[in-house]
Coordinates of C-alpha atoms and ligand atoms in Angstrom, one line a residue:
X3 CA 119.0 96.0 66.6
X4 CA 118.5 97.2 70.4
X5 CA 118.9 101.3 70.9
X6 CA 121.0 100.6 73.5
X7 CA 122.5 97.8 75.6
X8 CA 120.9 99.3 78.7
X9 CA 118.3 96.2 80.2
X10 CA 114.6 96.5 79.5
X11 CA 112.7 95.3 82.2
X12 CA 108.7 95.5 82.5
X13 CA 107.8 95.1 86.3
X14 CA 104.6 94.1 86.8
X15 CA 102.8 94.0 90.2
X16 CA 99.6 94.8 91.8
X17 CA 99.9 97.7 93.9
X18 CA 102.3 100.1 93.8
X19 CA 103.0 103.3 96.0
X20 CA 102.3 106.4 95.3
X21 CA 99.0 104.8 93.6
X22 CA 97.7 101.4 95.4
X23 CA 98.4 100.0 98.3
X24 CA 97.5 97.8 100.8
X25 CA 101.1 96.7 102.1
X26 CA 104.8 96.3 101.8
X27 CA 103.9 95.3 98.2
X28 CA 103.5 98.5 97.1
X29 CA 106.4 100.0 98.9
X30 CA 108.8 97.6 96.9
X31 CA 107.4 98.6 93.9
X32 CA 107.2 102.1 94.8
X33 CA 111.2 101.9 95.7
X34 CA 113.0 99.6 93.5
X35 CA 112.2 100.7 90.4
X36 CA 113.3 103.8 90.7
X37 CA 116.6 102.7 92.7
X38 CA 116.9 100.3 88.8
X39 CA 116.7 103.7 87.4
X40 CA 119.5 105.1 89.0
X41 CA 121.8 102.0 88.2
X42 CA 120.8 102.8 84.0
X43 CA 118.5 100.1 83.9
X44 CA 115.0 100.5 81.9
X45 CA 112.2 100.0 83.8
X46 CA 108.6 100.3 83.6
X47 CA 106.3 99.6 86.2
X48 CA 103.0 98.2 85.1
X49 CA 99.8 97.6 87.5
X50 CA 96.3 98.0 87.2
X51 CA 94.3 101.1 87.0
X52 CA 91.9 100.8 90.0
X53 CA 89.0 103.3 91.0
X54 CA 91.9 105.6 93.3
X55 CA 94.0 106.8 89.7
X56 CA 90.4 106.8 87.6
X57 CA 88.7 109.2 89.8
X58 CA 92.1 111.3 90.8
X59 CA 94.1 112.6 87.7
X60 CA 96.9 109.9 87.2
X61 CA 97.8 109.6 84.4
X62 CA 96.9 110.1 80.5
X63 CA 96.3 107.7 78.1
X64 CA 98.9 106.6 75.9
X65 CA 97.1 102.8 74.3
X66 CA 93.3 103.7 73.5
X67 CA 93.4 100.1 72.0
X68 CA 95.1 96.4 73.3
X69 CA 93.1 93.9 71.9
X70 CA 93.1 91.0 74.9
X71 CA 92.1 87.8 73.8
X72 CA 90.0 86.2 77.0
X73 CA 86.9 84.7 78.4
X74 CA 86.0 83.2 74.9
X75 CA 86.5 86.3 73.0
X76 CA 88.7 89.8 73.3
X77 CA 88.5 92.3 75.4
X78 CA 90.1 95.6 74.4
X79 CA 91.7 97.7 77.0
X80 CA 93.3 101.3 77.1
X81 CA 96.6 101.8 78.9
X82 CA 97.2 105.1 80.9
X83 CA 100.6 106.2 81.9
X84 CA 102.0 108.8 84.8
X85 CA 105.4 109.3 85.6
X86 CA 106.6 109.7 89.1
X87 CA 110.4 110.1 90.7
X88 CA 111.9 109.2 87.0
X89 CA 110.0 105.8 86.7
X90 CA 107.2 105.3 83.7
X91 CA 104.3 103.8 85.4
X92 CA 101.8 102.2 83.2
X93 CA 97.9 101.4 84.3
X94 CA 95.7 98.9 82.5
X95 CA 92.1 100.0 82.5
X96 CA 89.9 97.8 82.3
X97 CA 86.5 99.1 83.9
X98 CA 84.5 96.0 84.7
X99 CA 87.6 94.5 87.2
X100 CA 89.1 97.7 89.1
X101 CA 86.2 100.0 89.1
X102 CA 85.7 99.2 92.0
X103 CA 86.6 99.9 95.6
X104 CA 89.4 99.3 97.1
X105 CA 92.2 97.0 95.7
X106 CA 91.7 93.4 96.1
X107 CA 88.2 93.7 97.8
X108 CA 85.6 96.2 98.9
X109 CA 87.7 96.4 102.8
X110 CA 90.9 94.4 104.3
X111 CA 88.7 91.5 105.4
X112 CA 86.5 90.8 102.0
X113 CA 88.1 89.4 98.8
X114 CA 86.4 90.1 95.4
X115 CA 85.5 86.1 94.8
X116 CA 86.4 86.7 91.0
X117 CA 90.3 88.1 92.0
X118 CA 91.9 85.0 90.2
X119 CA 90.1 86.1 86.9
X120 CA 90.6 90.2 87.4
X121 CA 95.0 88.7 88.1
X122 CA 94.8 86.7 85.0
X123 CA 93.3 89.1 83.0
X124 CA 95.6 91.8 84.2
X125 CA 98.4 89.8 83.7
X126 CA 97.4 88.7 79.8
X127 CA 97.3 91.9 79.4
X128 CA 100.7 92.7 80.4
X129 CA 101.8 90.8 77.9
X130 CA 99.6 92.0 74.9
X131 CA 100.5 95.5 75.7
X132 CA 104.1 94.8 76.1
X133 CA 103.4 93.1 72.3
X134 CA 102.8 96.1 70.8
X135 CA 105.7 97.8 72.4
X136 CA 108.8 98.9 70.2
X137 CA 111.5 95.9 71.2
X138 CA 110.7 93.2 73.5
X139 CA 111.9 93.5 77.3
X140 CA 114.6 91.8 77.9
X141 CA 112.6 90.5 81.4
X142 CA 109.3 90.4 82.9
X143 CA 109.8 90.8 87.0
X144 CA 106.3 89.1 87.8
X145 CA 105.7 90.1 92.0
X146 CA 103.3 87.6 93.6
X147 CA 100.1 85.1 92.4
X148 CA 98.9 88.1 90.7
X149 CA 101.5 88.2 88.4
X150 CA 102.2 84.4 88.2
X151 CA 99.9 83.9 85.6
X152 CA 102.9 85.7 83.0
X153 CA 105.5 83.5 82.8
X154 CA 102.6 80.7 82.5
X155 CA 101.1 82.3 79.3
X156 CA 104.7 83.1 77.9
X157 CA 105.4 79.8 78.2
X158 CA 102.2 78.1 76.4
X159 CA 99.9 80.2 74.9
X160 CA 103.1 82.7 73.9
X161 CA 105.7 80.1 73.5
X162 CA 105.7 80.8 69.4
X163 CA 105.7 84.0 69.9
X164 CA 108.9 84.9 67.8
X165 CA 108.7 88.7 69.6
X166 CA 109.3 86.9 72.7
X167 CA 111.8 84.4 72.3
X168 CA 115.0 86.6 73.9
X169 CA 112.6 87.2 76.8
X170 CA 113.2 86.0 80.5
X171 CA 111.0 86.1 83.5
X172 CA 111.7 86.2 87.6
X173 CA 109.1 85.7 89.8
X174 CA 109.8 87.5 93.2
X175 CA 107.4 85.5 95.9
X176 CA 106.6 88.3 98.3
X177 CA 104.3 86.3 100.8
X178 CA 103.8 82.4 99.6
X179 CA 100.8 82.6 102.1
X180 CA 98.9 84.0 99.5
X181 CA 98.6 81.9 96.4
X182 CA 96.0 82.3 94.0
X183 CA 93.9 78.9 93.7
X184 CA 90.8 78.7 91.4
X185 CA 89.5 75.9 89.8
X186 CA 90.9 74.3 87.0
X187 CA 87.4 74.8 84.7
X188 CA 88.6 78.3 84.5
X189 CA 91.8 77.2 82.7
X190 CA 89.6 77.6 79.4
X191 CA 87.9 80.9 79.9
X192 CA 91.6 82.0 80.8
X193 CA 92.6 80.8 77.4
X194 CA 94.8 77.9 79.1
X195 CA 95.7 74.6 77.7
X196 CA 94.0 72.3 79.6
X197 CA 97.4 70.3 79.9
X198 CA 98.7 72.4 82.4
X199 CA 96.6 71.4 85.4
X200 CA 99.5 68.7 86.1
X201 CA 101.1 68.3 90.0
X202 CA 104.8 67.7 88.0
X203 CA 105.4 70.6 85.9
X204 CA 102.1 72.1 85.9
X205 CA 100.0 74.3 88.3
X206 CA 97.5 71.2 89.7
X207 CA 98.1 72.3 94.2
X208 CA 96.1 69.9 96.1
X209 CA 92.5 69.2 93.8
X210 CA 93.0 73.6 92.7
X211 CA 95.4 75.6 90.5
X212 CA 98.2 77.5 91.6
X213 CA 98.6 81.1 90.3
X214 CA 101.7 80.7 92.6
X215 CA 102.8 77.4 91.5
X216 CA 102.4 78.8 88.1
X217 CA 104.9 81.7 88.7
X218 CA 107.3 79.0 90.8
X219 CA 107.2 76.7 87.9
X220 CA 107.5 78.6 84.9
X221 CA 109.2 81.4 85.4
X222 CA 113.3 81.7 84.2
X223 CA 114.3 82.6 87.8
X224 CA 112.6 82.8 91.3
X225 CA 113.6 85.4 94.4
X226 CA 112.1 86.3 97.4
X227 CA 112.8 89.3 99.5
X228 CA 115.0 88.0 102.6
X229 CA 117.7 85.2 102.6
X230 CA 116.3 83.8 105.3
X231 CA 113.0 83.9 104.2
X232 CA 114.6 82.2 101.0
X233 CA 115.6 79.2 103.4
X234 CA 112.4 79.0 105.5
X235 CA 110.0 78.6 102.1
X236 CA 111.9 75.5 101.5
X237 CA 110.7 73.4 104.5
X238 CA 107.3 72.2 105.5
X239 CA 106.4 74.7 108.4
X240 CA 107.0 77.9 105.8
X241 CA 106.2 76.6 102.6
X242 CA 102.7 76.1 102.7
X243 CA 102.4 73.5 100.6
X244 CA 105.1 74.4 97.9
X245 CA 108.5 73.9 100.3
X246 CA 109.1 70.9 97.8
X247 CA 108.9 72.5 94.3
X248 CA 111.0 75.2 96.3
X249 CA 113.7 72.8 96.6
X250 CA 113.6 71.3 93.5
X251 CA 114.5 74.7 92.0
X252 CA 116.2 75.8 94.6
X253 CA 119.5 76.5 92.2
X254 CA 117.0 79.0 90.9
X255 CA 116.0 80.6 94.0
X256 CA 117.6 83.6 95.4
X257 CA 116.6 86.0 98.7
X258 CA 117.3 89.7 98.0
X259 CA 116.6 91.6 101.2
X260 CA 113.7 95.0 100.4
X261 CA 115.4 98.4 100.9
X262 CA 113.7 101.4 102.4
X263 CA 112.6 104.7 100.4
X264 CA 114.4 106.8 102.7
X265 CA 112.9 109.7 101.0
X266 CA 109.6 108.8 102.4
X267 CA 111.0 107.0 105.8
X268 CA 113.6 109.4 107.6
X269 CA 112.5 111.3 110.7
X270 CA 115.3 114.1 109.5
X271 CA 112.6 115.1 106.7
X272 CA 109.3 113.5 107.2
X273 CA 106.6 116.2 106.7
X274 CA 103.9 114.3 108.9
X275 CA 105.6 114.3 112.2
X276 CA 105.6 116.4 115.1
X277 CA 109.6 117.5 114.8
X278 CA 112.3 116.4 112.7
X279 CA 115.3 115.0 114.1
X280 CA 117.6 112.6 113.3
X281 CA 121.0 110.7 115.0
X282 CA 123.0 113.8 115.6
X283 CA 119.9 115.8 116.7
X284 CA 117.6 113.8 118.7
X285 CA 115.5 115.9 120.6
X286 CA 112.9 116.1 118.2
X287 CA 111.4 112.7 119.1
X288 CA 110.5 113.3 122.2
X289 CA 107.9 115.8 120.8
X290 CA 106.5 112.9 118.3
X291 CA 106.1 110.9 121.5
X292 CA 103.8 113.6 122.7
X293 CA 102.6 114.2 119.5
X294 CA 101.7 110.7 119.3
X295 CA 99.9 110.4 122.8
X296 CA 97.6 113.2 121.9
X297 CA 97.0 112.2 118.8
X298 CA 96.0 108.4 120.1
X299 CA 94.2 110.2 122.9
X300 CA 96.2 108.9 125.4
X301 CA 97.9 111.0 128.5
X302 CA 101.4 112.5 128.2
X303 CA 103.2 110.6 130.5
X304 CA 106.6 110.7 128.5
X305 CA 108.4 109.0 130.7
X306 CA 106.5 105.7 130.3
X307 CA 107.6 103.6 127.5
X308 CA 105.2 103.4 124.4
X309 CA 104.8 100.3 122.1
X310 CA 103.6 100.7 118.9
X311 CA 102.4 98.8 116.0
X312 CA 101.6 99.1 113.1
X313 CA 100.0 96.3 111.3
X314 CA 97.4 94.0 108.7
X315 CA 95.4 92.1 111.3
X316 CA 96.0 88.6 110.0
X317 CA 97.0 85.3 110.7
X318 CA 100.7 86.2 109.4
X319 CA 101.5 89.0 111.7
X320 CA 101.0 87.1 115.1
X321 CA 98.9 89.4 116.5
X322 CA 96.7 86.1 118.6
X323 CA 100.0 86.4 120.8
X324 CA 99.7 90.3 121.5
X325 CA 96.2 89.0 122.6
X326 CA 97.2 86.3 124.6
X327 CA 99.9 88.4 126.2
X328 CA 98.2 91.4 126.9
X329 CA 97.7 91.5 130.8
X330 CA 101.0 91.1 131.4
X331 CA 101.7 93.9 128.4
X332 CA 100.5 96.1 130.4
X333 CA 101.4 94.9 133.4
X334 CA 104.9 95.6 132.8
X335 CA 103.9 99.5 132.3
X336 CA 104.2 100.2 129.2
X337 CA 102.0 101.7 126.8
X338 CA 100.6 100.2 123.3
X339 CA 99.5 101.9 120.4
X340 CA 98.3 100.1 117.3
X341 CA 97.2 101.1 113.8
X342 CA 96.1 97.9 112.0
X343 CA 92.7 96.4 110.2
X344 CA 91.6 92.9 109.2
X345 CA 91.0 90.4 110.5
X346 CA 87.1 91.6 112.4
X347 CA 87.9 89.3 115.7
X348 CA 91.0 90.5 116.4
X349 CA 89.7 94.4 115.9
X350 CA 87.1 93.5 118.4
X351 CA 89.5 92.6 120.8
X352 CA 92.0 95.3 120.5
X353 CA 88.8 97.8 120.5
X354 CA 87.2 96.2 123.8
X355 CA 91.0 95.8 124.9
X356 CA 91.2 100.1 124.4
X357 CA 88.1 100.5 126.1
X358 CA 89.0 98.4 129.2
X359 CA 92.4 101.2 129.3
X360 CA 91.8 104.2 127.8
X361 CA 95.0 105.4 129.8
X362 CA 97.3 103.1 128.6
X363 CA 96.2 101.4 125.4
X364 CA 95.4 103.9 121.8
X365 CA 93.8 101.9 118.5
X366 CA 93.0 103.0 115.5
X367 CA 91.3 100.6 113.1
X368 CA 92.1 101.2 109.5
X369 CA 94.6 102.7 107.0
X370 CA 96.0 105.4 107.7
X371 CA 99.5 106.6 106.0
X372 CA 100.4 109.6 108.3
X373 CA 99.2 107.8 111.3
X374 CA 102.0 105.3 110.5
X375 CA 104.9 108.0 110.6
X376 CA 103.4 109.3 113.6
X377 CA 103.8 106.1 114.9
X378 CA 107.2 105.5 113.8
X379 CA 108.5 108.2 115.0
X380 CA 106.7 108.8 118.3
X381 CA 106.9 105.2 119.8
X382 CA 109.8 103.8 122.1
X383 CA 110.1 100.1 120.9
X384 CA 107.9 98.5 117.6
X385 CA 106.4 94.7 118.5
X386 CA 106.1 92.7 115.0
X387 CA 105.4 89.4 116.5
X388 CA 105.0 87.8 113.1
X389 CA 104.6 84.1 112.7
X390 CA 106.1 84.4 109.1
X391 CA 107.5 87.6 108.0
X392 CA 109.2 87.7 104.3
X393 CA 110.7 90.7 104.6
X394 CA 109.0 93.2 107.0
X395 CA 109.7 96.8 106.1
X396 CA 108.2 98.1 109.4
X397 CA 110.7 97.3 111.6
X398 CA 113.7 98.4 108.9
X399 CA 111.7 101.9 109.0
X400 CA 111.5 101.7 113.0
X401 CA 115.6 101.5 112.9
X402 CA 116.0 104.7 111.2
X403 CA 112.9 106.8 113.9
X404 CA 115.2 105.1 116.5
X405 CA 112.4 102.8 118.1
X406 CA 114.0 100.3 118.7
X407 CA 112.2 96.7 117.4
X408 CA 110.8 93.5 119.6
X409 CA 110.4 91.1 117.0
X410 CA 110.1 87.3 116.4
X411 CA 113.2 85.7 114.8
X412 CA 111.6 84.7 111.3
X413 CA 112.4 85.7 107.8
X414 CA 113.5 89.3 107.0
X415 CA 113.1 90.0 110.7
X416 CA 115.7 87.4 111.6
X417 CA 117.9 89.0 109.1
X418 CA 117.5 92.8 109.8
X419 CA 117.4 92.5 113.8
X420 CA 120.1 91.7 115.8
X421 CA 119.6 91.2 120.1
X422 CA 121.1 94.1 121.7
X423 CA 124.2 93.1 123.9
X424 CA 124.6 95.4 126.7
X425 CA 128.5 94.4 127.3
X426 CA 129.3 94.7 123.7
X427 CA 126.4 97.6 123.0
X428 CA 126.2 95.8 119.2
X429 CA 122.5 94.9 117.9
X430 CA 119.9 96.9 117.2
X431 CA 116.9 95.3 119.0
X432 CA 115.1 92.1 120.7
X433 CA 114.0 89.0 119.5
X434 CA 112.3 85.7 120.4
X435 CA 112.5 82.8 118.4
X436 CA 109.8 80.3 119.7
X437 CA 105.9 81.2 118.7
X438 CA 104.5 81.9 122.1
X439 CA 103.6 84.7 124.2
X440 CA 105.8 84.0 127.3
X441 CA 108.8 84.3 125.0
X442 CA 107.3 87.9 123.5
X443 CA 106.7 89.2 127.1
X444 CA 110.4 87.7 127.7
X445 CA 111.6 90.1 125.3
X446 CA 109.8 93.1 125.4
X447 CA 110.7 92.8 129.5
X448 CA 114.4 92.7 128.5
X449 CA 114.0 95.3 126.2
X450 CA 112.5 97.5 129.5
X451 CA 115.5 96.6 131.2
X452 CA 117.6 98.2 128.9
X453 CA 115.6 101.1 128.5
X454 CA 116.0 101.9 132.1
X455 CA 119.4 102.7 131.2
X456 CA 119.3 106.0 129.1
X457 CA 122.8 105.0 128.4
X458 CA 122.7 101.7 127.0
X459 CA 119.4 102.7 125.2
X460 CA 120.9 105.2 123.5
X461 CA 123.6 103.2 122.4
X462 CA 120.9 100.1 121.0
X463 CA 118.8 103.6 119.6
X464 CA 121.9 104.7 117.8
X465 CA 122.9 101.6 116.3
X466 CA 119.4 101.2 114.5
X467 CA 119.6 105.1 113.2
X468 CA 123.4 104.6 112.1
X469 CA 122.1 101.0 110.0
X470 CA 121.6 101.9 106.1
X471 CA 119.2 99.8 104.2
X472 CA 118.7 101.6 101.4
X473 CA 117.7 100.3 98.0
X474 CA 120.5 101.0 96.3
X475 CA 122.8 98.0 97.3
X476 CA 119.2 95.4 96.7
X477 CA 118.9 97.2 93.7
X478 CA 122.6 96.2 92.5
X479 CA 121.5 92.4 93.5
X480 CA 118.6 92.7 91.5
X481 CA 120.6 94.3 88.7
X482 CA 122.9 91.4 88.6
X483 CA 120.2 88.8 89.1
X484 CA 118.7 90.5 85.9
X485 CA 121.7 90.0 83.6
X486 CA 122.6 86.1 84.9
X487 CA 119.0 84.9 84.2
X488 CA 119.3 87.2 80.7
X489 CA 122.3 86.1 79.9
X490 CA 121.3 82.3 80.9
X491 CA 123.9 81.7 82.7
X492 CA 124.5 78.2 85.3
X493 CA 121.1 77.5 85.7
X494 CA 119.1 80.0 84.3
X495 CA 120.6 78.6 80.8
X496 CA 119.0 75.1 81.7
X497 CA 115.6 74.3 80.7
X498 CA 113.1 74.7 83.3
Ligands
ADP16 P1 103.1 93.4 104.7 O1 103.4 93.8 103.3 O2 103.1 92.0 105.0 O3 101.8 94.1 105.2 P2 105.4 95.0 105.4 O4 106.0 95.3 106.8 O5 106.3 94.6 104.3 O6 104.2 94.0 105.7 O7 104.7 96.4 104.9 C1 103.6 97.0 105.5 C2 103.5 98.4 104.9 O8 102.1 98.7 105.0 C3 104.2 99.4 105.7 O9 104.6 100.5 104.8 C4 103.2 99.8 106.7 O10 103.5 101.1 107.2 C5 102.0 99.8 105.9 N1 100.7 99.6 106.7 C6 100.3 98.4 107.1 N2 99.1 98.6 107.8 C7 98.8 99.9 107.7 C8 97.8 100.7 108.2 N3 96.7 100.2 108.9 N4 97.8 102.0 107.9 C9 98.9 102.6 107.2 N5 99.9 101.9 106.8 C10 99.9 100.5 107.0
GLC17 C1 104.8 90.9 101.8 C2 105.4 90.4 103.1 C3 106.3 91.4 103.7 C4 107.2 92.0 102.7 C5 106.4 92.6 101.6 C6 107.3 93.3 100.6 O1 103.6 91.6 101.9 O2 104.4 90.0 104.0 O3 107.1 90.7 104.7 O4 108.0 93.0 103.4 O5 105.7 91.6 101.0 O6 108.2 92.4 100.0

């Protein structure tokens, strides 16, 4: 019998904030468990227990023993749990693949070369732990490659599994870019029938396996985290390889847009920037612009317009057209500001890019959390030039600091971002659609034009501050979501 009919939903992902993170990962999993929580659903949030919680003091143990059966014998793990803003989060230790530093490699440009085996370890372990739990969860919300490998065991290795036979998965694709190949000879030291490395139905992806095809192809249910972005995966320029599995299951596939955590993005109460303000008090930022200028080393000229970024240096983020564009960046007087680290080419160029305009041009190369509110809150406008964007939660959080966004029109962006209309003064910022740096400078040089009328600024300013994007009303989609694929309803009740 179930203690209650409230859902039971173990969420399991690979960085989560307040404890990992390397991007807007973490922020999801941070934010929409807890939103669950609000709406009477169980969650638990399970990840793995990297160096940052072993050497802090996250955490206690609750498991001293999970007997994981792996690499040709069993490994036995111990599972610590923390609790933070109502949500039980849950951290598999196991020493010998996250003692280590950093999260999925020593630094943003250097992968650990065995991350497929630490991911399907982690996620085997997911489900040996949830094993021993009292009642099975009703669904396992898998997030990304890393977790692809659940629904892939639950449906082989598991499929007997009588504890199991009520439960459901959904895979939520955060970035398809990123997709988990390895080499099929690991299937065995993974404890993998060797049957699924199989282009139909299987995980085979061009001569590799697919820890992302695995999640797309076995899991009950798939989502992603914008409509648009929902669309986009489904043709050859987005899908990287997997746009046609995508439409086969497309009756499957749903886009929920990411909320924010305005509890940790809302210039009315952040505790790292300069002043507080908010829509009905806006003087305030206009001390975070100085704030920021000083803090980026650059002179306080507050009347010139400041870009800012904030940013993983890689292919995705379109950061090769801030490069290409540059001269005329600045040529148009503006400022820039970046925080970002990756890719080592492009932090060359931004850092010999600085040098050549100490007055006018402020990096700083690596992570750096309060930097980012600073940034948010002190800039004018926010450039996300992406060449894909899923979601994007930087430019959701640049509504509410009113600075205003310049984006491209792709994925979440193309769904949050709306061109300003100075007759109407409706939209919220300034978009370009083709992938070329003419079309960027286009658009931020429109986006000066209406900043040099405080009026009509204000109004575009307003309009982003006024937007709400909380997690509650993603949280209800994901809440219904939850019970259709449970309940098997349409084609969640088909086999897969
Ligand atoms: P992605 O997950 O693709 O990196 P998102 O826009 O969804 O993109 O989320 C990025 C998150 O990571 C935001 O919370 C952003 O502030 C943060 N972030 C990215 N780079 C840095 C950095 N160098 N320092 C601090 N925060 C960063
Ligand atoms: C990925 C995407 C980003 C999205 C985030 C959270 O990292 O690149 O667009 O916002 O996941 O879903």
């Amino acid at each position: 019998m179930r203690r209650d009919d409230r859902l039971s939903i173990i969420f399991a992902v690979s960085e989560a904030t307040p404890y990992a993170k390397t991007g807007g990962l973490a922020d999801v999993a941070g934010a929409l468990p807890q939103a669950l929580v609000k709406l009477g659903v169980e969650v638990a949030v399970i990840l793995p227990r990297y160096r940052g919680e072993r050497a802090g003091t996250v955490g206690r143990c609750v498991k001293e023993r999970v007997d994981v059966p792996f690499a040709f014998g069993t490994k036995t793990v111990a599972i610590y749990a923390d609790e933070h803003k109502g949500v039980p989060f849950y951290f598999v230790d196991v020493p010998e693949y996250f003692d280590r530093p950093g999260i999925y490699g020593p630094n943003p440009s250097e992968e650990y070369p065995d991350n497929v085996e630490r991911y399907a370890f982690f996620s085997r372990a997911v489900i040996e732990w949830a094993r021993q739990c009292e009642r099975p969860p009703d669904l396992f919300h898998c997030n990304d490659w890393q977790t692809g490998f659940i629904p892939l065991y639950l449906r082989t290795v598991y499929s007997a599994e009588p504890f199991f036979r009520r439960t459901r998965t959904l895979f939520t694709i955060h970035n398809i870019g990123y997709q988990g190949l390895f080499s099929p000879t690991l299937l065995e030291r993974f404890g993998l029938p060797p049957e699924v490395y199989r282009t139909e139905g299987g995980i085979e992806f061009y001569g590799s396996a697919s820890a992302m095809k695995a999640g797309i192809v076995f899991a009950t249910a798939i989502s992603t985290v914008s409509p648009k972005y929902a669309e986009e995966i489904q043709t050859p320029e987005y899908g990287h390889g997997l746009d046609g599995l995508l439409r086969a299951r497309a009756t499957r596939l749903v886009g929920i847009l990411n909320g924010v955590d305005y509890e940790e993005w809302n210039p009315a109460t952040d505790p790292f920037i300069a002043a507080n303000y908010s829509v009905e008090a806006p003087e305030g930022k206009r001390l975070c612009k100085a704030d920021l200028l000083r803090t980026m080393g650059l002179p306080e000229e507050l009347d010139r317009p400041v870009i800012g970024s904030i940013s993983r240096l890689v292919a995705q983020k379109g950061f090769d057209l801030v490069r290409e564009a540059a001269e005329g960046l600045l040529h148009t007087g503006i400022m820039y500001v970046l925080l970002g680290s990756g890719d080592r080419e492009l932090e060359r160029f931004f850092r010999d890019w600085q040098r050549a305009h100490p007055d006018r041009v402020g990096i700083y190369l690596g992570f750096h959390n309060e930097l980012a509110h600073k940034i948010e809150a002190g800039a004018d406008m926010f450039l996300m030039p992406s060449r894909y964007e899923p979601c994007g939660l930087n430019q959701i959080y640049s509504l509410k600091y009113g600075t205003v966004p310049i984006v491209r029109a792709t994925g979440g962006l193309d769904d949050t971002i709306q061109p300003f209309d100075p007759t109407t003064r409706s939209g919220n910022g300034f978009k370009f659609f083709e992938y070329r740096a003419d079309r960027l400078l286009a658009a931020v040089h429109e986006a000066l034009r209406v900043y040099a009328d405080p009026s009509l600024w204000r109004a575009c300013m307003e309009n982003g501050m006024r937007a709400d994007f909380s997690w509650e009303r993603s949280a209800l989609q994901y809440r219904e979501l939850y019970e259709r694929v449970i309940a098997g309803e349409g084609p969640f009740g088909e086999p897969t």
